[in-house]
């Protein structure tokens, strides 16, 4: 089976080749690593492939899926949990097998959310630079003690639950909002409606998927409902936040701090070295001017354990496909039946 991996970074190749040697050497997989993202312009690179393997910023809209189907590609395997970048209705109509990696280390993302909160709160990124320049002044580095503060978790699934446990461990009061709260959340915190969560939380951390219903969940109106001066963390998907509204809330001081690992328009920016280029995105550039904004380039998942798991589960998904066996990670089994 020939599989074209789009958006393939050197670390993807390393962990896929390691997983192949450790458990899948017997399987006849021909893996083609393509650095570019899948888009209407790059579908032709999958010519002759049975499957494409994609990541968060690859585009699988109806046009791309139709082009892939016309070339004989039968499967899409996602190296991620979220699947907002694939038109599932079109994939179903075209009979694609679609599978994902539902949980490759919820703790990795939860720990990154904590790292963002800790860094932004205690300004360790600024202290690092200051001390290296011999500046030991503390002015501007004032933080708050997290013990006793209220942390709101929007989306209490795998990552939200892991994040809730971490903040509970710090001695925080934890609130959660979720139409389908995770089993076990009650042992950690209290489920409330989203408005109560926004009004009472000192830190709001987003862990729900990007859906039509959650697009711009954080907007001008919801920002006004937040506790003045609160911190907002987003490690989920960029478009949960209306970035322009957030910029206005930062300017008015209604929002106290922002930490994001994901950004609405990240597909044109993230996962590449753009340090010698001019960034054309004025909204992103404005974000970079705030001292109380911290951005990382979608690295929440980026741990050895998670990359290992992504590669192994993706191979397992492909093995299910080649053997015609039911795949528990399939969103679609390839006969048009969604699960
Ligand atoms: P999950 O499916 O286990 O949990 C998502 C939860 O969100 C569910 O409990 C669901 O009921 C809830 N939800 C749905 N709509 C909601 C709403 N309107 N309000 C509140 N909650 C709502 O998913 P997960 O594994 O915890 O992942 C969460 C998200 O994290 C993914 O969708 C993905 O976008 C993102 N993610 C980011 C990274 C990263 O590297 N930054 C890595 C993995 C996943």
Short mmCIF file of C-alpha atoms and ligand atoms in Angstrom, two decimals:
data_model
loop_
_atom_site.label_atom_id
_atom_site.label_comp_id
_atom_site.label_asym_id
_atom_site.label_seq_id
_atom_site.Cartn_x
_atom_site.Cartn_y
_atom_site.Cartn_z
CA UNK A 1 0.00 0.00 0.00
CA UNK A 2 1.36 3.38 -1.02
CA UNK A 3 0.71 6.19 1.46
CA UNK A 4 1.58 9.84 0.88
CA UNK A 5 2.21 11.77 4.10
CA UNK A 6 1.53 15.47 3.68
CA UNK A 7 2.94 18.18 5.98
CA UNK A 8 5.63 15.66 6.90
CA UNK A 9 8.33 17.10 9.13
CA UNK A 10 11.64 15.34 9.89
CA UNK A 11 10.23 14.26 13.27
CA UNK A 12 7.24 12.60 11.54
CA UNK A 13 9.61 10.59 9.36
CA UNK A 14 11.71 9.63 12.39
CA UNK A 15 8.76 8.35 14.45
CA UNK A 16 7.00 6.65 11.52
CA UNK A 17 10.18 4.82 10.52
CA UNK A 18 10.80 3.81 14.16
CA UNK A 19 7.23 2.51 14.50
CA UNK A 20 7.52 0.64 11.22
CA UNK A 21 10.71 -1.12 12.42
CA UNK A 22 9.28 -1.89 15.85
CA UNK A 23 5.91 -3.32 14.89
CA UNK A 24 5.00 -3.04 11.24
CA UNK A 25 8.09 -4.23 9.32
CA UNK A 26 6.07 -7.16 7.93
CA UNK A 27 3.46 -4.91 6.40
CA UNK A 28 4.13 -3.69 2.85
CA UNK A 29 3.74 0.03 3.35
CA UNK A 30 5.41 2.36 0.90
CA UNK A 31 5.54 5.73 2.69
CA UNK A 32 6.18 8.91 0.67
CA UNK A 33 7.00 11.93 2.84
CA UNK A 34 5.92 15.28 1.40
CA UNK A 35 6.85 18.44 3.30
CA UNK A 36 4.09 20.51 1.70
CA UNK A 37 0.56 20.64 3.04
CA UNK A 38 -2.31 19.01 1.17
CA UNK A 39 -4.29 21.62 -0.76
CA UNK A 40 -5.92 22.01 -4.16
CA UNK A 41 -2.45 22.86 -5.52
CA UNK A 42 -0.70 19.77 -4.12
CA UNK A 43 -3.21 16.92 -4.61
CA UNK A 44 -1.26 15.70 -7.66
CA UNK A 45 1.58 14.60 -5.36
CA UNK A 46 -0.67 11.75 -4.18
CA UNK A 47 -0.84 10.25 -7.70
CA UNK A 48 -0.61 6.45 -7.45
CA UNK A 49 -1.27 6.43 -3.68
CA UNK A 50 -3.88 4.30 -1.94
CA UNK A 51 -4.04 6.60 1.06
CA UNK A 52 -3.06 10.07 2.21
CA UNK A 53 -1.86 10.73 5.74
CA UNK A 54 -2.55 14.27 6.92
CA UNK A 55 -2.20 16.65 9.86
CA UNK A 56 -4.11 19.60 11.31
CA UNK A 57 -3.55 22.21 8.59
CA UNK A 58 -3.96 20.00 5.53
CA UNK A 59 -7.07 20.95 3.58
CA UNK A 60 -9.51 18.18 2.69
CA UNK A 61 -12.43 20.10 1.24
CA UNK A 62 -14.81 18.72 -1.35
CA UNK A 63 -12.62 19.76 -4.30
CA UNK A 64 -9.50 18.12 -2.84
CA UNK A 65 -11.40 14.94 -1.91
CA UNK A 66 -12.91 14.68 -5.39
CA UNK A 67 -9.46 15.09 -6.95
CA UNK A 68 -8.03 12.41 -4.65
CA UNK A 69 -10.91 10.03 -5.41
CA UNK A 70 -10.43 10.58 -9.15
CA UNK A 71 -6.76 9.53 -8.73
CA UNK A 72 -7.82 6.32 -6.96
CA UNK A 73 -6.99 7.37 -3.39
CA UNK A 74 -9.33 5.46 -1.08
CA UNK A 75 -8.33 6.45 2.42
CA UNK A 76 -7.51 9.45 4.59
CA UNK A 77 -5.65 8.76 7.81
CA UNK A 78 -5.34 11.74 10.15
CA UNK A 79 -2.27 12.04 12.38
CA UNK A 80 -4.39 14.03 14.83
CA UNK A 81 -7.54 13.89 16.95
CA UNK A 82 -9.44 16.87 15.53
CA UNK A 83 -11.11 16.44 12.13
CA UNK A 84 -12.46 19.92 11.44
CA UNK A 85 -10.24 20.17 8.33
CA UNK A 86 -12.03 17.37 6.43
CA UNK A 87 -15.40 17.68 4.72
CA UNK A 88 -16.88 14.49 6.17
CA UNK A 89 -20.07 14.70 4.10
CA UNK A 90 -18.02 14.77 0.89
CA UNK A 91 -15.74 11.99 2.19
CA UNK A 92 -18.81 9.86 2.94
CA UNK A 93 -20.32 10.51 -0.49
CA UNK A 94 -17.03 9.54 -2.17
CA UNK A 95 -16.72 6.36 -0.07
CA UNK A 96 -13.44 7.23 1.69
CA UNK A 97 -12.10 5.31 4.66
CA UNK A 98 -11.31 8.02 7.22
CA UNK A 99 -9.54 7.29 10.50
CA UNK A 100 -7.84 9.42 13.13
CA UNK A 101 -5.75 9.14 16.29
CA UNK A 102 -8.35 10.02 18.93
CA UNK A 103 -6.08 10.21 21.98
CA UNK A 104 -2.31 10.27 21.58
CA UNK A 105 -1.48 11.86 24.88
CA UNK A 106 -4.14 14.08 26.35
CA UNK A 107 -1.68 14.79 29.16
CA UNK A 108 0.84 16.26 26.68
CA UNK A 109 -1.62 18.96 25.63
CA UNK A 110 -2.86 19.48 29.19
CA UNK A 111 0.72 19.94 30.41
CA UNK A 112 1.33 22.47 27.64
CA UNK A 113 -1.77 24.41 28.73
CA UNK A 114 -0.27 24.47 32.23
CA UNK A 115 3.12 25.57 30.84
CA UNK A 116 1.43 28.46 29.03
CA UNK A 117 -0.51 29.52 32.14
CA UNK A 118 2.57 29.30 34.36
CA UNK A 119 4.81 31.16 31.92
CA UNK A 120 2.33 33.94 31.29
CA UNK A 121 1.42 34.28 34.96
CA UNK A 122 4.98 34.38 36.36
CA UNK A 123 6.60 35.91 33.23
CA UNK A 124 9.39 33.33 33.18
CA UNK A 125 9.93 34.00 29.45
CA UNK A 126 10.75 37.62 30.25
CA UNK A 127 12.79 36.73 33.35
CA UNK A 128 14.92 34.33 31.28
CA UNK A 129 15.97 37.13 28.93
CA UNK A 130 16.39 39.73 31.67
CA UNK A 131 18.67 37.63 33.83
CA UNK A 132 20.84 36.73 30.83
CA UNK A 133 21.37 40.46 30.31
CA UNK A 134 22.25 41.00 33.95
CA UNK A 135 18.91 42.65 34.74
CA UNK A 136 17.62 41.32 38.05
CA UNK A 137 14.82 43.86 38.52
CA UNK A 138 11.45 42.32 39.33
CA UNK A 139 9.32 45.17 38.05
CA UNK A 140 6.85 43.79 35.48
CA UNK A 141 7.18 40.18 36.64
CA UNK A 142 4.38 40.22 39.23
CA UNK A 143 2.12 37.17 39.08
CA UNK A 144 -0.74 35.70 41.09
CA UNK A 145 -0.73 32.64 43.33
CA UNK A 146 -2.74 30.02 41.46
CA UNK A 147 -3.69 28.11 44.63
CA UNK A 148 -7.29 29.04 45.44
CA UNK A 149 -8.01 30.62 42.05
CA UNK A 150 -10.90 29.45 39.84
CA UNK A 151 -10.07 27.72 36.56
CA UNK A 152 -12.78 27.17 33.94
CA UNK A 153 -12.42 24.23 31.56
CA UNK A 154 -14.55 24.54 28.40
CA UNK A 155 -14.82 20.97 27.08
CA UNK A 156 -14.26 18.25 29.68
CA UNK A 157 -13.19 15.50 27.28
CA UNK A 158 -9.83 13.73 27.38
CA UNK A 159 -7.63 16.85 27.35
CA UNK A 160 -10.03 18.98 29.38
CA UNK A 161 -10.22 16.32 32.09
CA UNK A 162 -6.41 15.99 32.23
CA UNK A 163 -6.09 19.80 32.46
CA UNK A 164 -8.74 19.93 35.19
CA UNK A 165 -6.81 17.33 37.23
CA UNK A 166 -3.59 19.33 36.96
CA UNK A 167 -5.21 22.57 38.14
CA UNK A 168 -7.05 20.71 40.90
CA UNK A 169 -3.64 19.44 42.00
CA UNK A 170 -2.43 23.03 42.26
CA UNK A 171 -5.25 23.75 44.70
CA UNK A 172 -7.50 25.58 42.25
CA UNK A 173 -11.29 25.52 42.24
CA UNK A 174 -12.23 23.92 38.91
CA UNK A 175 -15.37 24.64 36.88
CA UNK A 176 -16.34 22.80 33.70
CA UNK A 177 -18.75 23.45 30.89
CA UNK A 178 -19.68 20.71 28.43
CA UNK A 179 -22.95 19.49 26.88
CA UNK A 180 -21.68 15.94 27.58
CA UNK A 181 -19.49 16.20 30.71
CA UNK A 182 -16.79 13.55 31.11
CA UNK A 183 -17.40 10.78 33.58
CA UNK A 184 -15.33 11.52 36.62
CA UNK A 185 -15.29 15.29 36.21
CA UNK A 186 -17.54 15.71 39.29
CA UNK A 187 -14.73 14.30 41.42
CA UNK A 188 -12.54 17.21 40.28
CA UNK A 189 -14.85 20.14 39.73
CA UNK A 190 -18.33 21.48 39.20
CA UNK A 191 -20.21 21.53 35.90
CA UNK A 192 -21.81 24.92 35.25
CA UNK A 193 -23.19 26.73 32.22
CA UNK A 194 -20.64 28.54 30.07
CA UNK A 195 -21.74 32.02 31.20
CA UNK A 196 -21.23 31.13 34.87
CA UNK A 197 -17.84 29.65 34.00
CA UNK A 198 -16.77 32.80 32.12
CA UNK A 199 -18.02 35.10 34.90
CA UNK A 200 -16.27 33.24 37.73
CA UNK A 201 -12.99 31.98 36.27
CA UNK A 202 -9.59 33.62 36.75
CA UNK A 203 -8.27 31.35 34.01
CA UNK A 204 -10.40 29.99 31.15
CA UNK A 205 -8.90 27.09 29.20
CA UNK A 206 -10.53 25.90 25.96
CA UNK A 207 -10.65 22.17 25.21
CA UNK A 208 -13.74 21.69 23.03
CA UNK A 209 -13.53 20.74 19.35
CA UNK A 210 -13.99 23.24 16.54
CA UNK A 211 -17.55 22.78 15.24
CA UNK A 212 -20.06 25.17 13.68
CA UNK A 213 -21.49 25.58 17.18
CA UNK A 214 -18.11 26.42 18.76
CA UNK A 215 -16.71 28.66 15.99
CA UNK A 216 -15.86 32.01 17.68
CA UNK A 217 -17.15 30.71 21.01
CA UNK A 218 -14.97 33.46 22.44
CA UNK A 219 -16.26 36.65 20.82
CA UNK A 220 -17.01 40.25 21.77
CA UNK A 221 -20.08 39.27 23.84
CA UNK A 222 -18.49 36.32 25.66
CA UNK A 223 -15.34 38.35 26.39
CA UNK A 224 -17.54 40.95 28.10
CA UNK A 225 -19.00 38.17 30.27
CA UNK A 226 -15.53 37.11 31.47
CA UNK A 227 -14.17 38.17 34.83
CA UNK A 228 -12.23 41.41 34.19
CA UNK A 229 -8.49 40.73 33.98
CA UNK A 230 -8.87 36.96 33.52
CA UNK A 231 -6.43 34.84 31.50
CA UNK A 232 -7.59 32.97 28.39
CA UNK A 233 -5.78 29.86 27.17
CA UNK A 234 -6.47 28.09 23.88
CA UNK A 235 -4.70 24.85 23.03
CA UNK A 236 -7.63 23.45 21.05
CA UNK A 237 -8.31 25.09 17.66
CA UNK A 238 -7.66 28.68 16.63
CA UNK A 239 -11.12 29.51 15.34
CA UNK A 240 -12.71 28.94 18.76
CA UNK A 241 -11.54 32.51 19.32
CA UNK A 242 -12.45 35.63 17.34
CA UNK A 243 -8.91 37.02 17.34
CA UNK A 244 -9.93 40.59 16.45
CA UNK A 245 -12.40 40.66 19.38
CA UNK A 246 -9.67 39.34 21.67
CA UNK A 247 -7.31 42.11 20.56
CA UNK A 248 -9.96 44.71 21.43
CA UNK A 249 -10.51 43.06 24.84
CA UNK A 250 -6.75 43.14 25.50
CA UNK A 251 -6.59 46.81 24.52
CA UNK A 252 -9.49 47.68 26.86
CA UNK A 253 -7.83 45.60 29.67
CA UNK A 254 -11.02 43.51 30.00
CA UNK A 255 -8.88 40.47 29.11
CA UNK A 256 -5.85 40.25 31.38
CA UNK A 257 -3.69 37.84 29.39
CA UNK A 258 -3.86 35.50 26.42
CA UNK A 259 -1.93 32.29 25.76
CA UNK A 260 -2.56 30.44 22.53
CA UNK A 261 -0.99 27.36 20.98
CA UNK A 262 -3.38 27.57 18.02
CA UNK A 263 -4.38 30.50 15.84
CA UNK A 264 -7.28 31.07 13.45
CA UNK A 265 -5.03 31.68 10.44
CA UNK A 266 -2.20 29.37 11.52
CA UNK A 267 -2.17 27.29 8.34
CA UNK A 268 -0.20 30.01 6.51
CA UNK A 269 2.29 30.42 9.37
CA UNK A 270 2.86 27.49 11.68
CA UNK A 271 5.20 24.48 11.41
CA UNK A 272 7.71 26.39 9.21
CA UNK A 273 10.71 28.62 9.89
CA UNK A 274 9.52 32.05 8.73
CA UNK A 275 12.14 34.03 10.67
CA UNK A 276 13.63 35.54 7.48
CA UNK A 277 10.27 36.47 6.01
CA UNK A 278 7.93 39.39 6.44
CA UNK A 279 4.76 38.25 8.20
CA UNK A 280 1.82 39.57 6.16
CA UNK A 281 -0.78 38.74 8.80
CA UNK A 282 -1.46 42.09 10.55
CA UNK A 283 -3.75 40.53 13.16
CA UNK A 284 -1.03 38.09 14.22
CA UNK A 285 1.54 40.90 14.19
CA UNK A 286 -0.68 43.01 16.48
CA UNK A 287 -0.93 40.08 18.91
CA UNK A 288 2.87 39.97 19.03
CA UNK A 289 3.00 43.55 20.37
CA UNK A 290 1.26 42.76 23.68
CA UNK A 291 3.50 41.92 26.65
CA UNK A 292 0.64 39.84 28.12
CA UNK A 293 0.24 37.58 25.07
CA UNK A 294 2.10 34.31 24.66
CA UNK A 295 1.90 32.31 21.42
CA UNK A 296 3.37 28.90 20.69
CA UNK A 297 3.18 27.30 17.25
CA UNK A 298 0.83 24.36 17.82
CA UNK A 299 3.24 22.30 19.91
CA UNK A 300 0.84 21.05 22.57
CA UNK A 301 1.03 17.52 21.14
CA UNK A 302 4.79 17.63 20.66
CA UNK A 303 6.21 15.02 23.04
CA UNK A 304 8.11 11.81 22.31
CA UNK A 305 5.26 9.75 23.76
CA UNK A 306 2.61 11.44 21.67
CA UNK A 307 4.58 11.18 18.40
CA UNK A 308 5.23 7.50 19.07
CA UNK A 309 1.53 6.93 19.69
CA UNK A 310 0.49 8.89 16.58
CA UNK A 311 2.74 6.75 14.37
CA UNK A 312 1.68 3.43 15.95
CA UNK A 313 -2.04 4.17 15.87
CA UNK A 314 -1.82 5.45 12.29
CA UNK A 315 -0.13 2.21 11.23
CA UNK A 316 -2.82 0.23 13.07
CA UNK A 317 -5.50 2.19 11.24
CA UNK A 318 -3.81 1.40 7.92
CA UNK A 319 -3.52 -2.29 8.84
CA UNK A 320 -7.28 -2.37 9.55
CA UNK A 321 -7.83 -0.85 6.12
CA UNK A 322 -5.60 -3.33 4.27
CA UNK A 323 -7.16 -6.31 6.10
CA UNK A 324 -10.72 -5.01 5.76
CA UNK A 325 -11.06 -5.29 9.53
CA UNK A 326 -13.32 -2.95 11.54
CA UNK A 327 -11.35 0.05 12.76
CA UNK A 328 -12.33 1.54 16.11
CA UNK A 329 -10.67 4.85 15.16
CA UNK A 330 -12.56 5.16 11.89
CA UNK A 331 -14.88 8.08 11.32
CA UNK A 332 -15.88 6.29 8.12
CA UNK A 333 -15.24 2.67 7.22
CA UNK A 334 -14.98 3.33 3.52
CA UNK A 335 -18.30 1.96 2.47
CA UNK A 336 -19.97 5.27 3.15
CA UNK A 337 -21.02 4.24 6.63
CA UNK A 338 -20.01 6.78 9.24
CA UNK A 339 -19.42 5.65 12.82
P1 LIG B 1 -12.62 15.00 23.26
O1 LIG B 1 -13.51 14.64 22.13
O2 LIG B 1 -12.15 13.95 24.19
O3 LIG B 1 -13.33 16.15 24.16
C1 LIG B 1 -13.98 17.26 23.63
C2 LIG B 1 -15.07 17.65 24.60
O4 LIG B 1 -15.63 18.89 24.17
C3 LIG B 1 -16.22 16.63 24.67
O5 LIG B 1 -16.46 16.24 26.01
C4 LIG B 1 -17.41 17.39 24.09
O6 LIG B 1 -18.65 17.02 24.68
C5 LIG B 1 -17.01 18.83 24.44
N1 LIG B 1 -17.76 19.85 23.72
C6 LIG B 1 -18.33 19.78 22.49
N2 LIG B 1 -18.97 20.94 22.22
C7 LIG B 1 -18.80 21.74 23.31
C8 LIG B 1 -19.23 23.04 23.65
N3 LIG B 1 -19.97 23.78 22.81
N4 LIG B 1 -18.88 23.55 24.85
C9 LIG B 1 -18.15 22.82 25.71
N5 LIG B 1 -17.71 21.59 25.46
C10 LIG B 1 -18.03 21.05 24.27
O7 LIG B 1 -11.38 15.78 22.61
P2 LIG B 1 -9.92 15.97 23.22
O8 LIG B 1 -9.08 14.80 22.88
O9 LIG B 1 -10.03 16.39 24.64
O10 LIG B 1 -9.40 17.18 22.32
C11 LIG B 1 -9.98 18.46 22.41
C12 LIG B 1 -9.45 19.32 21.28
O11 LIG B 1 -8.04 19.57 21.50
C13 LIG B 1 -9.50 18.65 19.90
O12 LIG B 1 -10.74 18.87 19.27
C14 LIG B 1 -8.37 19.32 19.16
O13 LIG B 1 -8.92 20.41 18.44
C15 LIG B 1 -7.46 19.87 20.25
N6 LIG B 1 -6.10 19.32 20.24
C16 LIG B 1 -5.04 20.17 20.21
C17 LIG B 1 -3.73 19.68 20.23
C18 LIG B 1 -2.54 20.59 20.23
O14 LIG B 1 -1.44 20.14 19.90
N7 LIG B 1 -2.65 21.85 20.61
C19 LIG B 1 -3.53 18.30 20.24
C20 LIG B 1 -4.64 17.45 20.29
C21 LIG B 1 -5.92 17.95 20.28
#
